mmCIF file of C-alpha atoms in Angstrom:
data_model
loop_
_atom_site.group_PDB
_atom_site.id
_atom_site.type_symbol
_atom_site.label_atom_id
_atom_site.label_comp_id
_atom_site.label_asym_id
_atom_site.label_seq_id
_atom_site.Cartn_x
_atom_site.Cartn_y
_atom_site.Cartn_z
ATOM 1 C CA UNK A 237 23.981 80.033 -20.029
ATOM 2 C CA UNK A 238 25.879 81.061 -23.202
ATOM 3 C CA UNK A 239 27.679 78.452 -23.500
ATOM 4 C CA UNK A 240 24.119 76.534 -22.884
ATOM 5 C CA UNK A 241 22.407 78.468 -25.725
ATOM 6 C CA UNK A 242 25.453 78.422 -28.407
ATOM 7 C CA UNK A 243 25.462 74.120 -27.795
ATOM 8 C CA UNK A 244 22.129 74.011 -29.027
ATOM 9 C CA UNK A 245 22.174 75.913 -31.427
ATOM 10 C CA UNK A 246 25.618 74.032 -32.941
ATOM 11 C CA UNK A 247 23.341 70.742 -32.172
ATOM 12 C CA UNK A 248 20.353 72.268 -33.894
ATOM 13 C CA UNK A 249 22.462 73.115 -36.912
ATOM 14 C CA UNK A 250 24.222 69.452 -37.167
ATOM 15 C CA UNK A 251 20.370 68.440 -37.346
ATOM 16 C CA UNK A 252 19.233 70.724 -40.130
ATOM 17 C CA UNK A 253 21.981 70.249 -41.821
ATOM 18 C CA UNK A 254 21.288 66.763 -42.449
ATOM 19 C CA UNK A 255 17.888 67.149 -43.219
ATOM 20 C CA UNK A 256 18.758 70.334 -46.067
ATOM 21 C CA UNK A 257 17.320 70.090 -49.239
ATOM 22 C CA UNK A 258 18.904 68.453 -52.024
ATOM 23 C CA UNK A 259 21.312 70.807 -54.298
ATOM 24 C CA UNK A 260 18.213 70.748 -57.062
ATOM 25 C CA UNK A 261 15.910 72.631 -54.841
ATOM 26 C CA UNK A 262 18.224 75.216 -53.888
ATOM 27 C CA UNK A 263 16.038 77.438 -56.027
ATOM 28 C CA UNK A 264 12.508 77.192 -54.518
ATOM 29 C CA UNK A 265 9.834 77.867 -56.929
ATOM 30 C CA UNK A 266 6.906 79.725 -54.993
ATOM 31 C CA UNK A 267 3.884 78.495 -55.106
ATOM 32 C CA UNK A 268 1.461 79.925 -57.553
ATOM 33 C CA UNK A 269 0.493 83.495 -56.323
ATOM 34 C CA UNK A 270 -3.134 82.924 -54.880
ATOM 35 C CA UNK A 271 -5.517 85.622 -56.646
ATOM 36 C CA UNK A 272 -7.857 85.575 -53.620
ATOM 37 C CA UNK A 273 -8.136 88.460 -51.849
ATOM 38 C CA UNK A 274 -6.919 88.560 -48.160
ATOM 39 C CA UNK A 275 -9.543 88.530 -45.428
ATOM 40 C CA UNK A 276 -9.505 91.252 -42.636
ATOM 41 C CA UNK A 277 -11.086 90.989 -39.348
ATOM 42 C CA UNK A 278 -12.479 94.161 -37.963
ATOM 43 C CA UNK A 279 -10.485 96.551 -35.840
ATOM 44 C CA UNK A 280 -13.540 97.440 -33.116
ATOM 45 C CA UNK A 281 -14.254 93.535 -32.623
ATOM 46 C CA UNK A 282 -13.234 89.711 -31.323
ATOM 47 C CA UNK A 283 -15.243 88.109 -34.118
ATOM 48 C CA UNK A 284 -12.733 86.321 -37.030
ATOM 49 C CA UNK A 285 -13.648 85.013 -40.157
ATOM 50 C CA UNK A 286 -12.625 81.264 -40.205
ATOM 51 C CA UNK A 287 -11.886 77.935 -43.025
ATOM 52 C CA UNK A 288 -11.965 75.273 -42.505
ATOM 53 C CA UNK A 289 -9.560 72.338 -43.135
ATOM 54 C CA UNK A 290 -11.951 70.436 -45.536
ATOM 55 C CA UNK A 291 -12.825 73.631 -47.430
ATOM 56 C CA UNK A 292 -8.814 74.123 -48.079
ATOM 57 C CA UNK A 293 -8.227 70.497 -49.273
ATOM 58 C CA UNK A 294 -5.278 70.067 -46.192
ATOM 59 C CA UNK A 295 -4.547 66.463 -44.901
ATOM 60 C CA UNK A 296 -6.932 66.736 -41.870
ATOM 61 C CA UNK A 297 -5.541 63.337 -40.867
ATOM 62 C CA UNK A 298 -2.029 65.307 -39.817
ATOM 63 C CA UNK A 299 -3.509 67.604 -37.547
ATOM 64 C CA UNK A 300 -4.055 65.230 -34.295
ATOM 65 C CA UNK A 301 -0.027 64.539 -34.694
ATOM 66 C CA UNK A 302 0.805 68.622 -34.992
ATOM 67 C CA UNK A 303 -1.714 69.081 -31.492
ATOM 68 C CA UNK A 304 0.254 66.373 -30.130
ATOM 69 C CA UNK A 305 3.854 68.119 -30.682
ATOM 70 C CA UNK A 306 2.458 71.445 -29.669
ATOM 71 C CA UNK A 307 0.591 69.739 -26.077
ATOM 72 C CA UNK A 308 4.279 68.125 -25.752
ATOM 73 C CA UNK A 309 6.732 71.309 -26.154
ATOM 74 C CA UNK A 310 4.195 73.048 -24.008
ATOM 75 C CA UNK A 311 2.654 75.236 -26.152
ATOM 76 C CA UNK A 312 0.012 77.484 -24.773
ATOM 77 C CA UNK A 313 -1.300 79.082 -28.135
ATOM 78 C CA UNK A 314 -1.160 78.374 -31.800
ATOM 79 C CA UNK A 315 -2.922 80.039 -34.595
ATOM 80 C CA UNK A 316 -2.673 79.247 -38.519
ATOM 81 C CA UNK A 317 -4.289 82.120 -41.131
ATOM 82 C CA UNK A 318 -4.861 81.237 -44.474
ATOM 83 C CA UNK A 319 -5.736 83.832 -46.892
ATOM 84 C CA UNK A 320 -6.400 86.027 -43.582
ATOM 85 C CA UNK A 321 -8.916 83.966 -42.177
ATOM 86 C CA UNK A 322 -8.673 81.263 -39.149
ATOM 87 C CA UNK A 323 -8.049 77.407 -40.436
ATOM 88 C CA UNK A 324 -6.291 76.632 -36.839
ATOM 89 C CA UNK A 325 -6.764 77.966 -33.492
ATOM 90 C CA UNK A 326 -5.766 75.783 -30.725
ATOM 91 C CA UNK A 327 -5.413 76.705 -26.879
ATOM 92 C CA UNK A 328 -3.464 74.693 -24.489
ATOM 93 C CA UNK A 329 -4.849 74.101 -20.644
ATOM 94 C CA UNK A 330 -6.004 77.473 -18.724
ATOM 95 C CA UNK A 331 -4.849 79.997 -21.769
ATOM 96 C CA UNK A 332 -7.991 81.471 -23.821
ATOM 97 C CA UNK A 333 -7.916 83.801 -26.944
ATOM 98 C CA UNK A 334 -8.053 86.730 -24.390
ATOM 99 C CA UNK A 335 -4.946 85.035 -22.370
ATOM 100 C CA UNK A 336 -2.121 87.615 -23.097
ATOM 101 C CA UNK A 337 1.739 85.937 -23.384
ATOM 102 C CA UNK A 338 4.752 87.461 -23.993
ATOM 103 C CA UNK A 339 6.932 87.969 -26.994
ATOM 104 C CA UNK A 340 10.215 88.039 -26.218
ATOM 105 C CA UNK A 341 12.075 88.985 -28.968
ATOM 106 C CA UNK A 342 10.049 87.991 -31.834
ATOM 107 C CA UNK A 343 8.477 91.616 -30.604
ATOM 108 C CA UNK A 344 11.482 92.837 -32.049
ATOM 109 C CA UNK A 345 9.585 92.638 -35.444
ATOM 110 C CA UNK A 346 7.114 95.535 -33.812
ATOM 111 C CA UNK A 347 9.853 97.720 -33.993
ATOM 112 C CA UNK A 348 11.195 97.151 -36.731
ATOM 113 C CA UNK A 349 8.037 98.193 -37.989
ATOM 114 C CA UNK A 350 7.413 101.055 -36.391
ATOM 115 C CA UNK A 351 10.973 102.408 -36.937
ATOM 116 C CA UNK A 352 9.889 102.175 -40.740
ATOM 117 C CA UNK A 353 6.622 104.343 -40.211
ATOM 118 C CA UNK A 354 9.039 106.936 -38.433
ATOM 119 C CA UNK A 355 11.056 107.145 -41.736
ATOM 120 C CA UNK A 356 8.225 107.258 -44.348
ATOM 121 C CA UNK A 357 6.928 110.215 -42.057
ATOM 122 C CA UNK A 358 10.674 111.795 -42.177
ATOM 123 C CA UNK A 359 11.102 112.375 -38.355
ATOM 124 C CA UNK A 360 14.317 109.765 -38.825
ATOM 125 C CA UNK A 361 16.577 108.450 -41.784
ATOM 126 C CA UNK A 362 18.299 105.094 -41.193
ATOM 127 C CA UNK A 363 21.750 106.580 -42.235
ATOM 128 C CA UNK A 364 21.099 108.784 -38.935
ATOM 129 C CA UNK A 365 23.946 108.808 -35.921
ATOM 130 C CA UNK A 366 21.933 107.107 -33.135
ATOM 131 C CA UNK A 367 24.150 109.802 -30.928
ATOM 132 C CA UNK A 368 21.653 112.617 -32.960
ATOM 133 C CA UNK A 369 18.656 111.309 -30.885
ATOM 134 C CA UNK A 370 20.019 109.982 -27.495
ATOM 135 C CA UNK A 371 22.980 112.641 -27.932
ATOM 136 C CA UNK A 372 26.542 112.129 -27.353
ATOM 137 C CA UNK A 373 28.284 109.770 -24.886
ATOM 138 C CA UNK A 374 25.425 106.844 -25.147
ATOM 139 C CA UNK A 375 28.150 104.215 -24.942
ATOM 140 C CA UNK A 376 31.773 104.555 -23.569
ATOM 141 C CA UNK A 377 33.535 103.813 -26.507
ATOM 142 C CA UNK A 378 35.359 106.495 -27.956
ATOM 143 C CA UNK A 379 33.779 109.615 -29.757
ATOM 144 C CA UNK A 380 34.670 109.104 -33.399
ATOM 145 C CA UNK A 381 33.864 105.086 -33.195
ATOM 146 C CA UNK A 382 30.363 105.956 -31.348
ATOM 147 C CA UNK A 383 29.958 108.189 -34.395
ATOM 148 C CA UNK A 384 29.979 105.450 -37.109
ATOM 149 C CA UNK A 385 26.697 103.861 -35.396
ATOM 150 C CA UNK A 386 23.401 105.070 -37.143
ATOM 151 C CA UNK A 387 19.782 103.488 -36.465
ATOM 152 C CA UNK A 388 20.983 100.567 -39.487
ATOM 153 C CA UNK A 389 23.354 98.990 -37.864
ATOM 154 C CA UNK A 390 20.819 99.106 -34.570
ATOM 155 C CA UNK A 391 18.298 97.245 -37.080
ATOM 156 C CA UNK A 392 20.684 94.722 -38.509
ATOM 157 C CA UNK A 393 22.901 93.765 -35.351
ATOM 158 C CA UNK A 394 26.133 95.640 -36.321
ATOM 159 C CA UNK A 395 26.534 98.362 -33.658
ATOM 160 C CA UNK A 396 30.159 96.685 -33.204
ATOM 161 C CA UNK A 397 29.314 96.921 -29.546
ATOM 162 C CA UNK A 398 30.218 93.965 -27.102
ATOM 163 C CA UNK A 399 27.144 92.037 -26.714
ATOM 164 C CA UNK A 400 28.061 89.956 -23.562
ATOM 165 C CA UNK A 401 26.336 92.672 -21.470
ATOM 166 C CA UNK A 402 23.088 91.885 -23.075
ATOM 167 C CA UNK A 403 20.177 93.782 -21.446
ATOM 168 C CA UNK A 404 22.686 96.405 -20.076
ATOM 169 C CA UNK A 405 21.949 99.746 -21.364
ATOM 170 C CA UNK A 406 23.655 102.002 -19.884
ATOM 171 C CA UNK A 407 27.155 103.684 -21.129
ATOM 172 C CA UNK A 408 29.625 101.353 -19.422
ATOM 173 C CA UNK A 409 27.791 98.329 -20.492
ATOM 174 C CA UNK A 410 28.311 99.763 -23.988
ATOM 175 C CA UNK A 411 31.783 99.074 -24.802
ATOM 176 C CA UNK A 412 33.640 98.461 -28.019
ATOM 177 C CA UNK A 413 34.649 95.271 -29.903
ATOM 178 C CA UNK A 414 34.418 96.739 -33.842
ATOM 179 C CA UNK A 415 33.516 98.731 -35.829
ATOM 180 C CA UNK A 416 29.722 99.214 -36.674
ATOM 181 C CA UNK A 417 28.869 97.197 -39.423
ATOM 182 C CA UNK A 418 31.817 94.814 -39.600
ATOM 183 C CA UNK A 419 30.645 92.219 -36.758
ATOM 184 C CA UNK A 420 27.156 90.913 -36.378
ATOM 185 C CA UNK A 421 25.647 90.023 -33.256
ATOM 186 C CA UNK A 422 22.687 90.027 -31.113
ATOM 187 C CA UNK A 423 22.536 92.207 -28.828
ATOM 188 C CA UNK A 424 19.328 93.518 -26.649
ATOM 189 C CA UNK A 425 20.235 96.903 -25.425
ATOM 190 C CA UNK A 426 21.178 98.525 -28.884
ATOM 191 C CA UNK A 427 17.492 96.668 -30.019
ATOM 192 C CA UNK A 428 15.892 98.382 -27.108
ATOM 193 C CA UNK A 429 17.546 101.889 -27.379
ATOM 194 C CA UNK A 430 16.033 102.152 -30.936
ATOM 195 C CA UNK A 431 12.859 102.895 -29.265
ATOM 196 C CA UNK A 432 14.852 105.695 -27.133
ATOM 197 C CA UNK A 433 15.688 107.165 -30.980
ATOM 198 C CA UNK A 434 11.807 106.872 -32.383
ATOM 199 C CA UNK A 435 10.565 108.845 -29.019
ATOM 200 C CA UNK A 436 13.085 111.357 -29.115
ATOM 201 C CA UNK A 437 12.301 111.621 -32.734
ATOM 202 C CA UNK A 438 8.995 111.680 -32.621
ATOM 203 C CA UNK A 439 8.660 114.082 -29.086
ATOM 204 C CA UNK A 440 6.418 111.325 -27.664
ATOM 205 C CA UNK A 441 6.837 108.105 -25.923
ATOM 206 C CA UNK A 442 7.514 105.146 -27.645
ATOM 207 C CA UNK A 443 4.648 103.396 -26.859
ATOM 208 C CA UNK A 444 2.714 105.936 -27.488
ATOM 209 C CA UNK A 445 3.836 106.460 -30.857
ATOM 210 C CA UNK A 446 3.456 102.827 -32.064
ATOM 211 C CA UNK A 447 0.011 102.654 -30.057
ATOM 212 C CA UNK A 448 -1.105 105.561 -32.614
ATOM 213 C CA UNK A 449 0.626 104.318 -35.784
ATOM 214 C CA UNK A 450 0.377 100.553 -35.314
ATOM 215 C CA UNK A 451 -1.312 99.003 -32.759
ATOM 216 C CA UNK A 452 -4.746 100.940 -32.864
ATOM 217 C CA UNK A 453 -4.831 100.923 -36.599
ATOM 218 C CA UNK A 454 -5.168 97.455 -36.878
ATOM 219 C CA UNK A 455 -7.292 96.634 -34.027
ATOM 220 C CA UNK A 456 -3.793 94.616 -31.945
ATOM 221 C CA UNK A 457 -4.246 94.347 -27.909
ATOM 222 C CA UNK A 458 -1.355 94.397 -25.459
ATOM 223 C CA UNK A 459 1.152 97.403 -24.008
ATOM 224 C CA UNK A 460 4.808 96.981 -23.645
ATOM 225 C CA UNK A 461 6.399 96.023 -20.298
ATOM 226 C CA UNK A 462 9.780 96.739 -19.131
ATOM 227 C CA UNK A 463 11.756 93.829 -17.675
ATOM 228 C CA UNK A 464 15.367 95.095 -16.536
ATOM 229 C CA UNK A 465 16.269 97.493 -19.133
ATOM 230 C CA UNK A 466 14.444 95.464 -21.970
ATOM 231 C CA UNK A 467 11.055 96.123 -23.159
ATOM 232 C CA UNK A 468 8.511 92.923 -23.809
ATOM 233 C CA UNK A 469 5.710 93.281 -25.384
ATOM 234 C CA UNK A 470 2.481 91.168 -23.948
ATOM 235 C CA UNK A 471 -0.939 90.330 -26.316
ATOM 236 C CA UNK A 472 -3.205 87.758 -27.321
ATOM 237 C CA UNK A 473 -2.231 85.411 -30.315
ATOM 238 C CA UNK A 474 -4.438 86.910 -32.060
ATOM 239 C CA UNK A 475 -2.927 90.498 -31.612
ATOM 240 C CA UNK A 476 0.407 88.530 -32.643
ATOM 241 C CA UNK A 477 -1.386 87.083 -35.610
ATOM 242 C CA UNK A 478 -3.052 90.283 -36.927
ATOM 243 C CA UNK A 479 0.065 91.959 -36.986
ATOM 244 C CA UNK A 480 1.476 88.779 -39.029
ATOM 245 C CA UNK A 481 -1.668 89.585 -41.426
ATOM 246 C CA UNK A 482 -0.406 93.282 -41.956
ATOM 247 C CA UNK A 483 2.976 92.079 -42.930
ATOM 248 C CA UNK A 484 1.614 89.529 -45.329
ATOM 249 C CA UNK A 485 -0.045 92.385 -46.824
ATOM 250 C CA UNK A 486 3.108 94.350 -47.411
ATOM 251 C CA UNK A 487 1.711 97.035 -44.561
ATOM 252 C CA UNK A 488 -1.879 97.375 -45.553
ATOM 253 C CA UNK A 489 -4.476 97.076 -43.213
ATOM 254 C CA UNK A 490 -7.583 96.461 -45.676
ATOM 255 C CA UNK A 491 -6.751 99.262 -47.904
ATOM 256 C CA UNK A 492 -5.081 101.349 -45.138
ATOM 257 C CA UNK A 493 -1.539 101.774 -45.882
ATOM 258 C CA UNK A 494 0.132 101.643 -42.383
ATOM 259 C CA UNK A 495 3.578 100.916 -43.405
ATOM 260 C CA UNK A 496 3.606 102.153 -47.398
ATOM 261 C CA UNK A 497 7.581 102.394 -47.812
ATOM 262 C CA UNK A 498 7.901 99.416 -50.498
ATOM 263 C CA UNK A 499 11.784 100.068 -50.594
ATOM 264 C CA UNK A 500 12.023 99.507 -46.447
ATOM 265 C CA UNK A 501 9.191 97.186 -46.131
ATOM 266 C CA UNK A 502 12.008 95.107 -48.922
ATOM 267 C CA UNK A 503 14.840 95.673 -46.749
ATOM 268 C CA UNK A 504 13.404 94.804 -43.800
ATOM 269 C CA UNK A 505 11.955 91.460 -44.760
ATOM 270 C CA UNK A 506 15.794 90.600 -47.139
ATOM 271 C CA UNK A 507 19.003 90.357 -46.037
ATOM 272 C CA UNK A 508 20.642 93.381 -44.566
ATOM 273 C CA UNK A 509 24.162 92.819 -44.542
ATOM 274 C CA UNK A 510 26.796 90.406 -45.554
ATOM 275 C CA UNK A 511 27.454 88.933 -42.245
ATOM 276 C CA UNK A 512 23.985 86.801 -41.066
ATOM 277 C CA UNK A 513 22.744 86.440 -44.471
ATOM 278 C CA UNK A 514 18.937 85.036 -42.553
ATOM 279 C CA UNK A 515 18.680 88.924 -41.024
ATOM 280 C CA UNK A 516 16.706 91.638 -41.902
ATOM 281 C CA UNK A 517 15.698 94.735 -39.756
ATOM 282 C CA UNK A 518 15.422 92.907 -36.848
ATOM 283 C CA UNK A 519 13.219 89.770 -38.815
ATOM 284 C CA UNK A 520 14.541 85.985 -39.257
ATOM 285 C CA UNK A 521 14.555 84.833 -43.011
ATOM 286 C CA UNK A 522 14.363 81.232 -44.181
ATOM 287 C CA UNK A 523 16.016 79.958 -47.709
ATOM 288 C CA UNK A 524 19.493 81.770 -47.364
ATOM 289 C CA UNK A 525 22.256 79.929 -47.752
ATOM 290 C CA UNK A 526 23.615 80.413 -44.273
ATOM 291 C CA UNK A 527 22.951 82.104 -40.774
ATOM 292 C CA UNK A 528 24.325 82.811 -37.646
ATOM 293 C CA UNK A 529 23.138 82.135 -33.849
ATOM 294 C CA UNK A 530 22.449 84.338 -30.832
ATOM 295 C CA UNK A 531 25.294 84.338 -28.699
ATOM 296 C CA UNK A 532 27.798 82.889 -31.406
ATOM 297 C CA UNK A 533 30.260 84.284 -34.299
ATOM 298 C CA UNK A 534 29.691 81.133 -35.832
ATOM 299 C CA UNK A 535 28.597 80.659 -39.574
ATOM 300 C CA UNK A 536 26.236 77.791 -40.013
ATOM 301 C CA UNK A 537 25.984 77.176 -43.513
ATOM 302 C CA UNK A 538 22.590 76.348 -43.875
ATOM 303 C CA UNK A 539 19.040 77.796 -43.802
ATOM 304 C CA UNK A 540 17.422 78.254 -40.802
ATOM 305 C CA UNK A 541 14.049 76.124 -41.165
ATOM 306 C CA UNK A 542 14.853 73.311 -44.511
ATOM 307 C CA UNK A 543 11.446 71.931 -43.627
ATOM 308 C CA UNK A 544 9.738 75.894 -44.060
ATOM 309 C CA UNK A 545 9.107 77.479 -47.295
ATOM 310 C CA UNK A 546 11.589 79.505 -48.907
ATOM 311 C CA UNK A 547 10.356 82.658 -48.423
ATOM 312 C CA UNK A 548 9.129 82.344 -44.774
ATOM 313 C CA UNK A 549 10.122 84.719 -42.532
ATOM 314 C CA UNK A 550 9.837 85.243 -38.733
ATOM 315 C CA UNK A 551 9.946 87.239 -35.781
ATOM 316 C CA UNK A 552 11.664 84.133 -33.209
ATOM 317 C CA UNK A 553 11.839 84.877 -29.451
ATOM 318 C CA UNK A 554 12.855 83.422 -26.528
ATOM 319 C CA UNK A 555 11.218 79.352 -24.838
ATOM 320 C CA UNK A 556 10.450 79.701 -28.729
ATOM 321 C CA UNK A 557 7.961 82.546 -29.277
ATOM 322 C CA UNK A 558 7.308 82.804 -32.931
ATOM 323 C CA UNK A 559 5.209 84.846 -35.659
ATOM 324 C CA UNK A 560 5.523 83.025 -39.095
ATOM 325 C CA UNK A 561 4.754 85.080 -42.596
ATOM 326 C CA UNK A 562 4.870 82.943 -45.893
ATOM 327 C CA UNK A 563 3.826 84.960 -48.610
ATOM 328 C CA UNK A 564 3.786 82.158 -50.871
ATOM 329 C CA UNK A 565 1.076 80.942 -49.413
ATOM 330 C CA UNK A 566 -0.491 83.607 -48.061
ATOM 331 C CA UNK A 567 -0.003 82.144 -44.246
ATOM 332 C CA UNK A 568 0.406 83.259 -41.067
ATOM 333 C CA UNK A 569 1.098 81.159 -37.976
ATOM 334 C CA UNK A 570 1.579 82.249 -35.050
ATOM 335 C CA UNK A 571 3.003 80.226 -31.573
ATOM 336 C CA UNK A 572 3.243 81.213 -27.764
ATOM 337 C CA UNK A 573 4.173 78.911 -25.106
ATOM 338 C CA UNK A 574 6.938 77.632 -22.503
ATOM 339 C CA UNK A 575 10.153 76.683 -24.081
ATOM 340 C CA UNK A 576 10.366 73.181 -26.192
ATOM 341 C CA UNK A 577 13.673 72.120 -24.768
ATOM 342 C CA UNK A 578 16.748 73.890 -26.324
ATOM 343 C CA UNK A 579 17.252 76.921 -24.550
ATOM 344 C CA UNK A 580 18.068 79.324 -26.965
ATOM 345 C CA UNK A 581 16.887 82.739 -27.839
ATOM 346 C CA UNK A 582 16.024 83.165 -31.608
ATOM 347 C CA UNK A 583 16.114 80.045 -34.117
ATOM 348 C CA UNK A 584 15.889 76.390 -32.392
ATOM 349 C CA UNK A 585 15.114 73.108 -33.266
ATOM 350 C CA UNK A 586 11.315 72.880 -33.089
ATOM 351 C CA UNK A 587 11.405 75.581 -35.570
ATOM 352 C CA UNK A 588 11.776 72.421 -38.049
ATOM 353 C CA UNK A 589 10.456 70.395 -36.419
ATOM 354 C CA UNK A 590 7.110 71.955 -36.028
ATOM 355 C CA UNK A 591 7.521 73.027 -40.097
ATOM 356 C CA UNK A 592 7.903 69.502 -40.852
ATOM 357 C CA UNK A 593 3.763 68.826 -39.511
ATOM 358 C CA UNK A 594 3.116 71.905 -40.754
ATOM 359 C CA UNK A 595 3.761 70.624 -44.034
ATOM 360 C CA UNK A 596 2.415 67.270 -43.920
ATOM 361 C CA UNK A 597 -0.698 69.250 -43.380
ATOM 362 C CA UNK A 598 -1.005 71.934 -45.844
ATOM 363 C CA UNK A 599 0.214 69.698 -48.411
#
């Protein structure tokens, strides 16, 4: 299965590679910042503002071709926000607005989030030994190499620890192949055990805490499940796409500063380290000039989505979950469904592919 994920991710690169933008656009030039203010929808209700395609000027002749990609790579829900309020919101057969779907790891982006709000409020620092909240011994590598792992290198992939174990969370699954911080790669069970560190930090459950913090606050749906040592979060698309809406909004909920770090909200949405230059605190970023794959030590040198914006970034989970943020154009778009074909469990294929009628239609 690997071996299945890291061939399609080589064949996805060999793809995007020929379609990268020329050397002169290297340097994207956003699009003008849009002085409208963003819409909101209320907290305590299902209604949403929407726009529609006409009123935005957007090549309505392009959208029967995008409904026909997503009704092909069996999508089950796709949403597009403009300036906050609803241009698309397609459903495929037997899933409704009320329909909740999993987010595999582009849920990862919740707690990234939520791991900020525990540092504004000082109950955690990033430069923290993850042994200071789930105490010494959490992995069976030796004491003074276990020591060198704080909550950043959970956040950016660079525990050092081996991730063939995946899922595995337990101390013998943990087991040593660098350093922190001098090897990236994706690995669940460090992801998940950052949620151990923000409920032993906070003296609550994790859920709990980012129920009262996050989810409430902006009026989300959903709970977190456990599935075999990871946790999965299940909502709506639109619970997927309000959170998208916050993050747009640099962690402001309509005036409501939920997130109002600007120095971590930065970090987390820019390149963390110098080893994956598309990975933040646990988000995907577009318009770097390389990237790595789950499940590979490869370097691919290219960007992740050439047919995306520049400054998109994305929470990307497995049979190709995704949340979308580009700030240059104040969008949001948001995907659930089965997997389009390439097996893999971040970046794939119909990332661009999907872009590509994106852009034909907003253009």
């Amino acid at each position: 299965m690997k071996n299945l994920r890291l061939l399609g991710y080589i064949c996805f690169s060999l793809f995007v590679a020929n379609c990268t933008k020329d050397s002169d656009s290297e340097t994207v030039t956003p699009v003008e910042s849009e002085v409208q203010s963003l819409y909101f929808p209320p907290i305590d209700s299902d209604s949403w503002e929407g726009i529609s395609l006409e009123e935005l000027n957007w090549n309505v002749s392009a959208e029967q071709e995008l409904f026909a990609l997503l009704t092909e790579k069996g999508t089950k829900a796709f949403i597009v926000l403009k300036n906050g309020k609803i241009a698309i919101e397609w459903y495929g057969d037997n899933f409704t607005s009320n329909t909740p779907w999993y987010w595999a790891s582009a849920g990862k982006t919740l707690t990234s989030f939520t791991t900020g709000i525990a540092a504004e409020e000082g109950i955690l620092t990033l430069s923290d030994k993850t042994s200071d909240y789930l105490g010494k011994g959490w992995t069976s590598i030796p004491g003074e190499k276990e020591d060198l792992i704080t909550i950043w290198h959970q956040l950016t992939m660079t525990t050092g620890l081996d991730e063939t174990t995946w899922d595995c969370k337990t101390p013998d699954c943990l087991t040593y192949v660098d350093d922190a911080g001098l090897r990236w790669s994706y690995h669940n069970a460090p992801y998940t055990l950052i949620q151990d560190v923000v409920a032993n930090a906070s003296m609550t459950t994790f859920e709990s805490y980012f129920t009262n913090k996050l989810k409430n606050k902006i009026g989300m749906t959903g709970q977190w499940v456990s599935d075999g040592g990871n946790n999965t979060y299940w909502s709506n698309a639109r619970s997927m796409a309000r959170f998208g809406l916050l993050n747009l909004n640099n962690g402001v909920w309509e005036g409501t500063p939920i997130l109002n770090d600007p120095d971590y909200l930065s970090d987390m949405k820019n390149t963390s380290q110098d080893l994956n230059k598309s990975y933040g605190y646990l988000w995907w970023l577009n318009g770097k000039e390389s990237s790595m794959a789950p499940g590979s030590q490869l370097v691919f040198t290219t960007e992740l989505i050439p047919n995306a914006p520049a400054d998109l970034y994305a929470g990307l989970g497995k049979n190709d979950q995704k949340l979308y943020v580009v700030p240059s154009q104040n969008l949001v778009v948001v995907r659930m469904g089965q997997d389009s074909g390439d097996a893999t469990l971040g970046p794939s294929s119909f990332d661009n592919e999907l872009w590509r009628l994106i852009s034909e239609l907003i253009q």
